[in-house]
PDB file of C-alpha atoms in Angstrom:
ATOM      1  CA  MET A 857     -19.601  -5.232  14.580  1.00 72.00           C
ATOM      2  CA  ARG A 858     -18.446  -6.487  17.418  1.00 75.00           C
ATOM      3  CA  LEU A 859     -17.519  -9.955  16.077  1.00 75.00           C
ATOM      4  CA  LEU A 860     -15.854  -7.963  13.160  1.00 77.00           C
ATOM      5  CA  PHE A 861     -13.520  -6.015  15.800  1.00 82.00           C
ATOM      6  CA  ILE A 862     -12.882  -9.213  17.488  1.00 80.00           C
ATOM      7  CA  MET A 863     -11.810 -10.879  14.108  1.00 80.00           C
ATOM      8  CA  LEU A 864      -9.717  -7.811  13.152  1.00 81.00           C
ATOM      9  CA  ARG A 865      -7.916  -7.869  16.642  1.00 86.00           C
ATOM     10  CA  LYS A 866      -7.045 -11.271  15.893  1.00 84.00           C
ATOM     11  CA  GLU A 867      -5.596 -10.831  12.617  1.00 83.00           C
ATOM     12  CA  LEU A 868      -3.705  -7.769  13.807  1.00 84.00           C
ATOM     13  CA  LYS A 869      -2.241  -9.559  16.380  1.00 85.00           C
ATOM     14  CA  GLY A 870      -0.849 -12.278  13.646  1.00 83.00           C
ATOM     15  CA  TYR A 871       1.471  -9.504  12.468  1.00 86.00           C
ATOM     16  CA  PHE A 872       2.938  -8.523  15.796  1.00 86.00           C
ATOM     17  CA  LEU A 873       3.437 -12.078  17.359  1.00 85.00           C
ATOM     18  CA  ASN A 874       4.987 -13.346  14.189  1.00 82.00           C
ATOM     19  CA  PRO A 875       8.795 -12.452  13.601  1.00 87.00           C
ATOM     20  CA  PHE A 876       7.891 -11.823  10.097  1.00 86.00           C
ATOM     21  CA  GLY A 877       5.860  -8.866  10.833  1.00 86.00           C
ATOM     22  CA  TRP A 878       8.621  -7.288  12.503  1.00 91.00           C
ATOM     23  CA  VAL A 879      11.005  -7.922   9.771  1.00 92.00           C
ATOM     24  CA  VAL A 880       8.880  -6.078   7.538  1.00 91.00           C
ATOM     25  CA  LEU A 881       8.818  -3.178   9.795  1.00 92.00           C
ATOM     26  CA  VAL A 882      12.534  -3.130   9.906  1.00 93.00           C
ATOM     27  CA  PHE A 883      12.705  -3.444   6.284  1.00 92.00           C
ATOM     28  CA  VAL A 884      10.514  -0.603   5.526  1.00 91.00           C
ATOM     29  CA  THR A 885      12.172   1.567   8.089  1.00 91.00           C
ATOM     30  CA  ALA A 886      15.567   0.617   6.913  1.00 91.00           C
ATOM     31  CA  MET A 887      14.547   1.422   3.262  1.00 90.00           C
ATOM     32  CA  GLN A 888      12.814   4.782   4.161  1.00 90.00           C
ATOM     33  CA  GLY A 889      16.128   5.852   6.113  1.00 85.00           C
ATOM     34  CA  ALA A 890      18.066   5.121   2.661  1.00 86.00           C
ATOM     35  CA  ALA A 891      15.681   7.038   0.904  1.00 84.00           C
ATOM     36  CA  LEU A 892      15.703  10.074   3.248  1.00 82.00           C
ATOM     37  CA  SER A 893      19.710   9.745   3.353  1.00 80.00           C
ATOM     38  CA  THR A 894      19.927   9.836  -0.300  1.00 81.00           C
ATOM     39  CA  ALA A 895      17.685  12.902  -0.658  1.00 78.00           C
ATOM     40  CA  MET A 896      19.739  14.678   2.230  1.00 77.00           C
ATOM     41  CA  LYS A 897      22.893  13.868   0.069  1.00 77.00           C
ATOM     42  CA  GLY A 898      21.386  15.249  -2.856  1.00 73.00           C
ATOM     43  CA  PHE A 899      20.512  18.583  -0.860  1.00 68.00           C
ATOM     44  CA  ARG A 900      24.507  18.810   0.282  1.00 68.00           C
ATOM     45  CA  ASP A 901      25.934  18.171  -3.382  1.00 66.00           C
ATOM     46  CA  SER A 902      23.613  20.585  -5.115  1.00 70.00           C
ATOM     47  CA  PRO A 903      20.803  23.158  -4.392  1.00 67.00           C
ATOM     48  CA  SER A 904      17.187  21.974  -5.013  1.00 67.00           C
ATOM     49  CA  GLN A 905      14.162  23.829  -5.119  1.00 74.00           C
ATOM     50  CA  ASN A 906      12.114  20.601  -4.266  1.00 74.00           C
ATOM     51  CA  SER A 907      11.448  19.892  -0.624  1.00 80.00           C
ATOM     52  CA  LEU A 908      13.027  16.896   1.238  1.00 81.00           C
ATOM     53  CA  VAL A 909       9.698  15.006   1.096  1.00 85.00           C
ATOM     54  CA  TYR A 910       9.306  15.250  -2.650  1.00 84.00           C
ATOM     55  CA  SER A 911      13.320  14.268  -3.043  1.00 84.00           C
ATOM     56  CA  ALA A 912      12.835  11.307  -0.636  1.00 84.00           C
ATOM     57  CA  TYR A 913       9.655   9.794  -2.367  1.00 89.00           C
ATOM     58  CA  ASN A 914       9.958  10.752  -6.160  1.00 85.00           C
ATOM     59  CA  THR A 915      12.729   8.281  -6.950  1.00 83.00           C
ATOM     60  CA  THR A 916      13.226   4.916  -8.769  1.00 83.00           C
ATOM     61  CA  LEU A 917      14.523   3.350  -5.361  1.00 84.00           C
ATOM     62  CA  PHE A 918      11.197   4.390  -3.682  1.00 89.00           C
ATOM     63  CA  TRP A 919       9.035   2.458  -6.017  1.00 90.00           C
ATOM     64  CA  PHE A 920      11.285  -0.403  -6.006  1.00 87.00           C
ATOM     65  CA  TRP A 921      10.835  -1.266  -2.310  1.00 91.00           C
ATOM     66  CA  PHE A 922       7.275   0.354  -2.028  1.00 93.00           C
ATOM     67  CA  LEU A 923       5.668  -1.941  -4.152  1.00 93.00           C
ATOM     68  CA  PHE A 924       7.173  -5.084  -2.421  1.00 92.00           C
ATOM     69  CA  ILE A 925       5.581  -3.940   0.880  1.00 94.00           C
ATOM     70  CA  PHE A 926       2.151  -5.231  -0.377  1.00 95.00           C
ATOM     71  CA  PRO A 927       3.085  -8.897  -1.216  1.00 94.00           C
ATOM     72  CA  LEU A 928       4.877  -9.243   2.217  1.00 92.00           C
ATOM     73  CA  ILE A 929       1.724  -7.971   4.385  1.00 93.00           C
ATOM     74  CA  THR A 930      -0.832  -9.844   2.199  1.00 92.00           C
ATOM     75  CA  MET A 931       0.526 -13.131   0.862  1.00 88.00           C
ATOM     76  CA  ARG A 932      -0.443 -14.911   4.051  1.00 83.00           C
ATOM     77  CA  SER A 933      -3.810 -13.532   4.322  1.00 82.00           C
ATOM     78  CA  PHE A 934      -6.008 -16.153   2.632  1.00 81.00           C
ATOM     79  CA  ALA A 935      -3.244 -18.445   1.043  1.00 75.00           C
ATOM     80  CA  GLU A 936      -1.812 -19.679   4.152  1.00 69.00           C
ATOM     81  CA  GLU A 937      -5.311 -20.335   5.958  1.00 69.00           C
ATOM     82  CA  GLU A 938      -6.204 -22.163   2.776  1.00 69.00           C
ATOM     83  CA  ARG A 939      -2.914 -24.271   2.725  1.00 67.00           C
ATOM     84  CA  SER A 940      -3.273 -25.006   6.304  1.00 63.00           C
ATOM     85  CA  GLY A 941      -6.897 -25.866   6.151  1.00 60.00           C
ATOM     86  CA  THR A 942      -8.344 -23.478   8.779  1.00 61.00           C
ATOM     87  CA  LEU A 943      -9.932 -21.409   6.103  1.00 62.00           C
ATOM     88  CA  GLU A 944     -12.429 -24.243   5.728  1.00 62.00           C
ATOM     89  CA  GLY A 945     -13.131 -23.897   9.706  1.00 58.00           C
ATOM     90  CA  LEU A 946     -13.325 -20.059   9.442  1.00 61.00           C
ATOM     91  CA  LEU A 947     -16.124 -20.200   6.456  1.00 62.00           C
ATOM     92  CA  THR A 948     -18.062 -22.695   8.346  1.00 61.00           C
ATOM     93  CA  ALA A 949     -18.171 -20.756  11.589  1.00 64.00           C
ATOM     94  CA  PRO A 950     -21.184 -18.476  12.258  1.00 69.00           C
ATOM     95  CA  VAL A 951     -19.338 -15.471  10.495  1.00 75.00           C
ATOM     96  CA  ARG A 952     -20.246 -13.569   7.451  1.00 80.00           C
ATOM     97  CA  THR A 953     -18.072 -13.600   4.471  1.00 78.00           C
ATOM     98  CA  TRP A 954     -17.730  -9.974   4.408  1.00 80.00           C
ATOM     99  CA  GLN A 955     -16.495  -9.956   7.977  1.00 83.00           C
ATOM    100  CA  VAL A 956     -13.802 -12.434   7.132  1.00 84.00           C
ATOM    101  CA  VAL A 957     -12.768 -10.317   4.280  1.00 88.00           C
ATOM    102  CA  LEU A 958     -12.950  -6.920   5.894  1.00 90.00           C
ATOM    103  CA  SER A 959     -11.074  -8.224   9.151  1.00 88.00           C
ATOM    104  CA  LYS A 960      -7.927  -9.489   7.018  1.00 90.00           C
ATOM    105  CA  TYR A 961      -7.870  -6.387   4.862  1.00 94.00           C
ATOM    106  CA  GLY A 962      -8.299  -3.910   7.839  1.00 93.00           C
ATOM    107  CA  ALA A 963      -5.667  -5.711   9.781  1.00 93.00           C
ATOM    108  CA  ALA A 964      -3.352  -5.311   7.014  1.00 94.00           C
ATOM    109  CA  MET A 965      -4.253  -1.619   6.312  1.00 95.00           C
ATOM    110  CA  VAL A 966      -3.881  -0.779   9.965  1.00 94.00           C
ATOM    111  CA  PHE A 967      -0.024  -2.703   9.819  1.00 94.00           C
ATOM    112  CA  TYR A 968       0.737  -0.957   6.658  1.00 96.00           C
ATOM    113  CA  THR A 969      -0.386   2.406   8.334  1.00 95.00           C
ATOM    114  CA  LEU A 970       1.877   1.803  11.267  1.00 94.00           C
ATOM    115  CA  LEU A 971       4.897   1.013   9.216  1.00 93.00           C
ATOM    116  CA  TRP A 972       5.013   4.970   8.156  1.00 93.00           C
ATOM    117  CA  ILE A 973       5.220   6.142  11.831  1.00 92.00           C
ATOM    118  CA  PRO A 974       8.994   5.499  11.786  1.00 90.00           C
ATOM    119  CA  SER A 975       9.387   7.383   8.744  1.00 88.00           C
ATOM    120  CA  TYR A 976       7.594  10.283   9.944  1.00 87.00           C
ATOM    121  CA  LEU A 977       9.627  10.391  13.304  1.00 88.00           C
ATOM    122  CA  GLN A 978      12.720  10.324  10.599  1.00 84.00           C
ATOM    123  CA  PHE A 979      11.695  13.668   8.855  1.00 82.00           C
ATOM    124  CA  ARG A 980      11.142  15.024  12.501  1.00 80.00           C
ATOM    125  CA  MET A 981      14.591  14.196  13.522  1.00 79.00           C
ATOM    126  CA  TYR A 982      15.958  16.274  10.758  1.00 70.00           C
ATOM    127  CA  GLU A 983      14.458  19.327  12.392  1.00 72.00           C
ATOM    128  CA  TRP A 984      15.139  18.185  16.123  1.00 73.00           C
ATOM    129  CA  VAL A 985      18.933  17.333  15.393  1.00 70.00           C
ATOM    130  CA  THR A 986      20.013  20.033  13.302  1.00 69.00           C
ATOM    131  CA  ASP A 987      17.764  22.579  15.081  1.00 68.00           C
ATOM    132  CA  VAL A 988      17.025  24.371  11.621  1.00 65.00           C
ATOM    133  CA  PRO A 989      13.740  24.855   9.833  1.00 69.00           C
ATOM    134  CA  PRO A 990      12.537  21.636   8.207  1.00 68.00           C
ATOM    135  CA  ALA A 991      13.025  21.364   4.567  1.00 69.00           C
ATOM    136  CA  TYR A 992       9.698  20.751   3.799  1.00 74.00           C
ATOM    137  CA  SER A 993       6.403  22.335   4.352  1.00 78.00           C
ATOM    138  CA  PRO A 994       3.536  21.043   6.186  1.00 81.00           C
ATOM    139  CA  GLY A 995       1.384  20.764   2.699  1.00 85.00           C
ATOM    140  CA  SER A 996       4.131  18.502   1.134  1.00 87.00           C
ATOM    141  CA  MET A 997       4.025  16.147   4.435  1.00 88.00           C
ATOM    142  CA  LEU A 998       0.206  15.946   4.808  1.00 91.00           C
ATOM    143  CA  GLY A 999       0.160  15.319   0.880  1.00 92.00           C
ATOM    144  CA  ALA A1000       2.879  12.430   1.061  1.00 92.00           C
ATOM    145  CA  TYR A1001       1.160  10.607   3.748  1.00 93.00           C
ATOM    146  CA  SER A1002      -2.101  11.136   2.200  1.00 94.00           C
ATOM    147  CA  ILE A1003      -1.136   9.505  -1.100  1.00 95.00           C
ATOM    148  CA  LEU A1004       0.931   6.887   0.589  1.00 95.00           C
ATOM    149  CA  LEU A1005      -2.301   5.872   2.553  1.00 96.00           C
ATOM    150  CA  LEU A1006      -4.608   5.932  -0.662  1.00 96.00           C
ATOM    151  CA  MET A1007      -2.188   3.783  -2.628  1.00 96.00           C
ATOM    152  CA  GLY A1008      -1.923   1.640   0.416  1.00 95.00           C
ATOM    153  CA  ALA A1009      -5.770   0.964   0.486  1.00 96.00           C
ATOM    154  CA  ALA A1010      -5.933   0.062  -3.184  1.00 96.00           C
ATOM    155  CA  PHE A1011      -2.759  -2.069  -3.419  1.00 96.00           C
ATOM    156  CA  THR A1012      -3.334  -3.749  -0.185  1.00 96.00           C
ATOM    157  CA  ALA A1013      -6.788  -4.905  -1.539  1.00 96.00           C
ATOM    158  CA  ILE A1014      -5.055  -6.154  -4.615  1.00 96.00           C
ATOM    159  CA  GLY A1015      -2.689  -8.247  -2.431  1.00 94.00           C
ATOM    160  CA  CYS A1016      -5.847  -9.721  -0.655  1.00 93.00           C
ATOM    161  CA  LEU A1017      -7.468 -10.740  -3.907  1.00 94.00           C
ATOM    162  CA  ALA A1018      -4.175 -12.485  -5.066  1.00 93.00           C
ATOM    163  CA  SER A1019      -3.994 -14.308  -1.767  1.00 90.00           C
ATOM    164  CA  ALA A1020      -7.793 -15.418  -1.971  1.00 89.00           C
ATOM    165  CA  LEU A1021      -6.971 -16.782  -5.465  1.00 89.00           C
ATOM    166  CA  THR A1022      -4.260 -19.260  -4.431  1.00 86.00           C
ATOM    167  CA  SER A1023      -3.147 -21.579  -1.482  1.00 82.00           C
ATOM    168  CA  SER A1024       0.460 -20.695  -2.112  1.00 86.00           C
ATOM    169  CA  GLN A1025       1.863 -17.793  -0.512  1.00 88.00           C
ATOM    170  CA  ILE A1026       4.602 -17.336  -3.186  1.00 90.00           C
ATOM    171  CA  ILE A1027       2.162 -17.505  -5.952  1.00 92.00           C
ATOM    172  CA  ALA A1028       0.052 -14.820  -3.996  1.00 91.00           C
ATOM    173  CA  GLY A1029       3.148 -12.717  -3.580  1.00 91.00           C
ATOM    174  CA  LEU A1030       4.081 -12.987  -7.382  1.00 94.00           C
ATOM    175  CA  LEU A1031       0.466 -12.233  -8.551  1.00 94.00           C
ATOM    176  CA  THR A1032       0.472  -9.122  -6.184  1.00 95.00           C
ATOM    177  CA  ILE A1033       3.736  -7.893  -7.603  1.00 94.00           C
ATOM    178  CA  GLY A1034       3.063  -8.610 -11.166  1.00 94.00           C
ATOM    179  CA  MET A1035      -0.304  -6.504 -10.763  1.00 94.00           C
ATOM    180  CA  LEU A1036       1.307  -3.580  -9.141  1.00 94.00           C
ATOM    181  CA  VAL A1037       4.151  -3.547 -11.506  1.00 93.00           C
ATOM    182  CA  ILE A1038       1.782  -3.750 -14.444  1.00 93.00           C
ATOM    183  CA  HIS A1039      -0.123  -0.641 -12.673  1.00 92.00           C
ATOM    184  CA  TYR A1040       3.126   0.927 -12.220  1.00 91.00           C
ATOM    185  CA  PHE A1041       4.151   0.762 -15.848  1.00 91.00           C
ATOM    186  CA  LEU A1042       0.635   1.790 -17.212  1.00 89.00           C
ATOM    187  CA  GLY A1043       1.796   5.455 -15.699  1.00 84.00           C
ATOM    188  CA  TYR A1044       4.308   5.576 -18.291  1.00 85.00           C
ATOM    189  CA  VAL A1045       2.071   4.890 -21.282  1.00 85.00           C
ATOM    190  CA  THR A1046       1.763   8.611 -22.179  1.00 82.00           C
ATOM    191  CA  ALA A1047       5.676   9.192 -21.868  1.00 77.00           C
ATOM    192  CA  ILE A1048       6.167   6.324 -24.095  1.00 77.00           C
ATOM    193  CA  TRP A1049       3.456   6.921 -26.733  1.00 79.00           C
ATOM    194  CA  GLY A1050       2.910  10.484 -26.306  1.00 75.00           C
ATOM    195  CA  GLU A1051      -0.324  12.449 -25.652  1.00 78.00           C
ATOM    196  CA  ASN A1052      -1.864  12.274 -29.141  1.00 79.00           C
ATOM    197  CA  PHE A1053      -4.540   9.346 -28.478  1.00 76.00           C
ATOM    198  CA  ARG A1054      -8.007   9.288 -26.827  1.00 82.00           C
ATOM    199  CA  ALA A1055      -7.056   7.276 -23.976  1.00 82.00           C
ATOM    200  CA  ALA A1056      -4.057   9.564 -22.564  1.00 83.00           C
ATOM    201  CA  PRO A1057      -6.150  11.280 -20.056  1.00 85.00           C
ATOM    202  CA  MET A1058      -7.060   7.997 -18.598  1.00 88.00           C
ATOM    203  CA  PHE A1059      -3.572   6.986 -18.297  1.00 86.00           C
ATOM    204  CA  HIS A1060      -2.733  10.354 -16.607  1.00 86.00           C
ATOM    205  CA  TYR A1061      -5.594   9.685 -14.055  1.00 89.00           C
ATOM    206  CA  ILE A1062      -4.406   6.152 -12.897  1.00 89.00           C
ATOM    207  CA  SER A1063      -0.716   7.171 -12.830  1.00 90.00           C
ATOM    208  CA  SER A1064       0.452   6.504  -9.430  1.00 91.00           C
ATOM    209  CA  GLN A1065       3.895   8.509 -10.159  1.00 91.00           C
ATOM    210  CA  GLU A1066       1.946  11.481 -11.097  1.00 91.00           C
ATOM    211  CA  HIS A1067      -0.395  11.422  -8.120  1.00 93.00           C
ATOM    212  CA  LEU A1068       2.669  11.049  -6.047  1.00 92.00           C
ATOM    213  CA  HIS A1069       4.632  13.860  -7.745  1.00 90.00           C
ATOM    214  CA  TYR A1070       1.662  16.310  -7.219  1.00 91.00           C
ATOM    215  CA  PHE A1071       0.611  15.312  -3.625  1.00 92.00           C
ATOM    216  CA  THR A1072       4.417  15.520  -2.325  1.00 90.00           C
ATOM    217  CA  LYS A1073       4.486  19.051  -3.644  1.00 88.00           C
ATOM    218  CA  GLY A1074       1.489  19.851  -1.421  1.00 85.00           C
ATOM    219  CA  LEU A1075      -0.920  19.789  -4.450  1.00 87.00           C
ATOM    220  CA  LEU A1076      -3.872  17.883  -3.144  1.00 86.00           C
ATOM    221  CA  ASP A1077      -6.666  16.397  -5.588  1.00 86.00           C
ATOM    222  CA  THR A1078      -9.901  14.765  -4.908  1.00 91.00           C
ATOM    223  CA  ARG A1079      -9.656  12.783  -8.065  1.00 91.00           C
ATOM    224  CA  PRO A1080      -7.095  10.251  -6.707  1.00 93.00           C
ATOM    225  CA  VAL A1081      -9.138  10.019  -3.780  1.00 95.00           C
ATOM    226  CA  VAL A1082     -12.032   8.713  -5.600  1.00 95.00           C
ATOM    227  CA  TYR A1083      -9.922   6.490  -7.863  1.00 95.00           C
ATOM    228  CA  TYR A1084      -8.052   4.817  -5.154  1.00 96.00           C
ATOM    229  CA  LEU A1085     -11.043   3.997  -2.862  1.00 96.00           C
ATOM    230  CA  SER A1086     -13.090   3.136  -5.713  1.00 96.00           C
ATOM    231  CA  LEU A1087     -10.411   0.680  -6.811  1.00 95.00           C
ATOM    232  CA  ALA A1088     -10.042  -0.736  -3.227  1.00 96.00           C
ATOM    233  CA  ALA A1089     -13.783  -1.258  -2.968  1.00 96.00           C
ATOM    234  CA  PHE A1090     -13.940  -3.041  -6.201  1.00 96.00           C
ATOM    235  CA  VAL A1091     -11.197  -5.190  -5.821  1.00 96.00           C
ATOM    236  CA  LEU A1092     -12.385  -5.965  -2.327  1.00 95.00           C
ATOM    237  CA  PHE A1093     -15.849  -6.805  -3.947  1.00 95.00           C
ATOM    238  CA  LEU A1094     -14.032  -9.344  -6.131  1.00 95.00           C
ATOM    239  CA  THR A1095     -12.259 -11.051  -3.019  1.00 93.00           C
ATOM    240  CA  TYR A1096     -15.715 -11.304  -1.246  1.00 90.00           C
ATOM    241  CA  GLN A1097     -16.960 -13.157  -4.453  1.00 92.00           C
ATOM    242  CA  VAL A1098     -13.815 -15.554  -4.375  1.00 88.00           C
ATOM    243  CA  ILE A1099     -14.102 -16.328  -0.733  1.00 84.00           C
ATOM    244  CA  ASP A1100     -18.009 -16.431  -0.699  1.00 80.00           C
ATOM    245  CA  TYR A1101     -17.842 -18.961  -3.707  1.00 78.00           C
ATOM    246  CA  ARG A1102     -15.387 -21.160  -1.687  1.00 69.00           C
ATOM    247  CA  ARG A1103     -17.722 -20.869   1.101  1.00 65.00           C
ATOM    248  CA  TRP A1104     -20.909 -22.353  -0.346  1.00 63.00           C
ATOM    249  CA  ARG A1105     -18.845 -24.694  -2.729  1.00 62.00           C
ATOM    250  CA  ARG A1106     -17.978 -26.559   0.654  1.00 56.00           C
TER     251      ARG A1106
END
């Protein structure tokens, strides 16, 4: 475990010692600020029964920039090391394959989690600046960040798998966004085809839009927890198999 933490710390430093990591942080902060400002403008223009948290996250604009976070933070994970030749040295070192995979995935997840700290502060600034009760409940805030972390766990794993499949960062990024967009549109299958087919409950079960809808209302459910954690574990297992195959092929 000590070796795993050393590798995790090394990977995490790569995000903050590289200007690209700070660019991603600024991008997410700016987009979250735009989403929050749009929601507040909507509150000003017309009354709404929804909370500020719900209004900020349940928009097409949110999904547009949210899905692009994952190729940005994962496309370098394995692809860059494969391109530069350092992955070969890493895989021939006395470390386990699972340690390599978990260190890169763990660093990406820690960085992803840190990206949401500015957004939390932006919501709290509404209360601090206006000196009025917040336009959201603690339940909606807890639900929003819970589902964002759960989706992040699965989507980051998908990004790591895409990066492990190629030596090109661009191709890894395109694979990641392609798989995430497909997953996103699967949530609209029942809206397009209706409910009159046997697989409809399955599409509701995997719909990220529905999960975000309910969690930002403060309605917590264990089924998305099981789904996203199971998906993350399965995709990481596939990533392990890909990297282990490369290791023994050498």
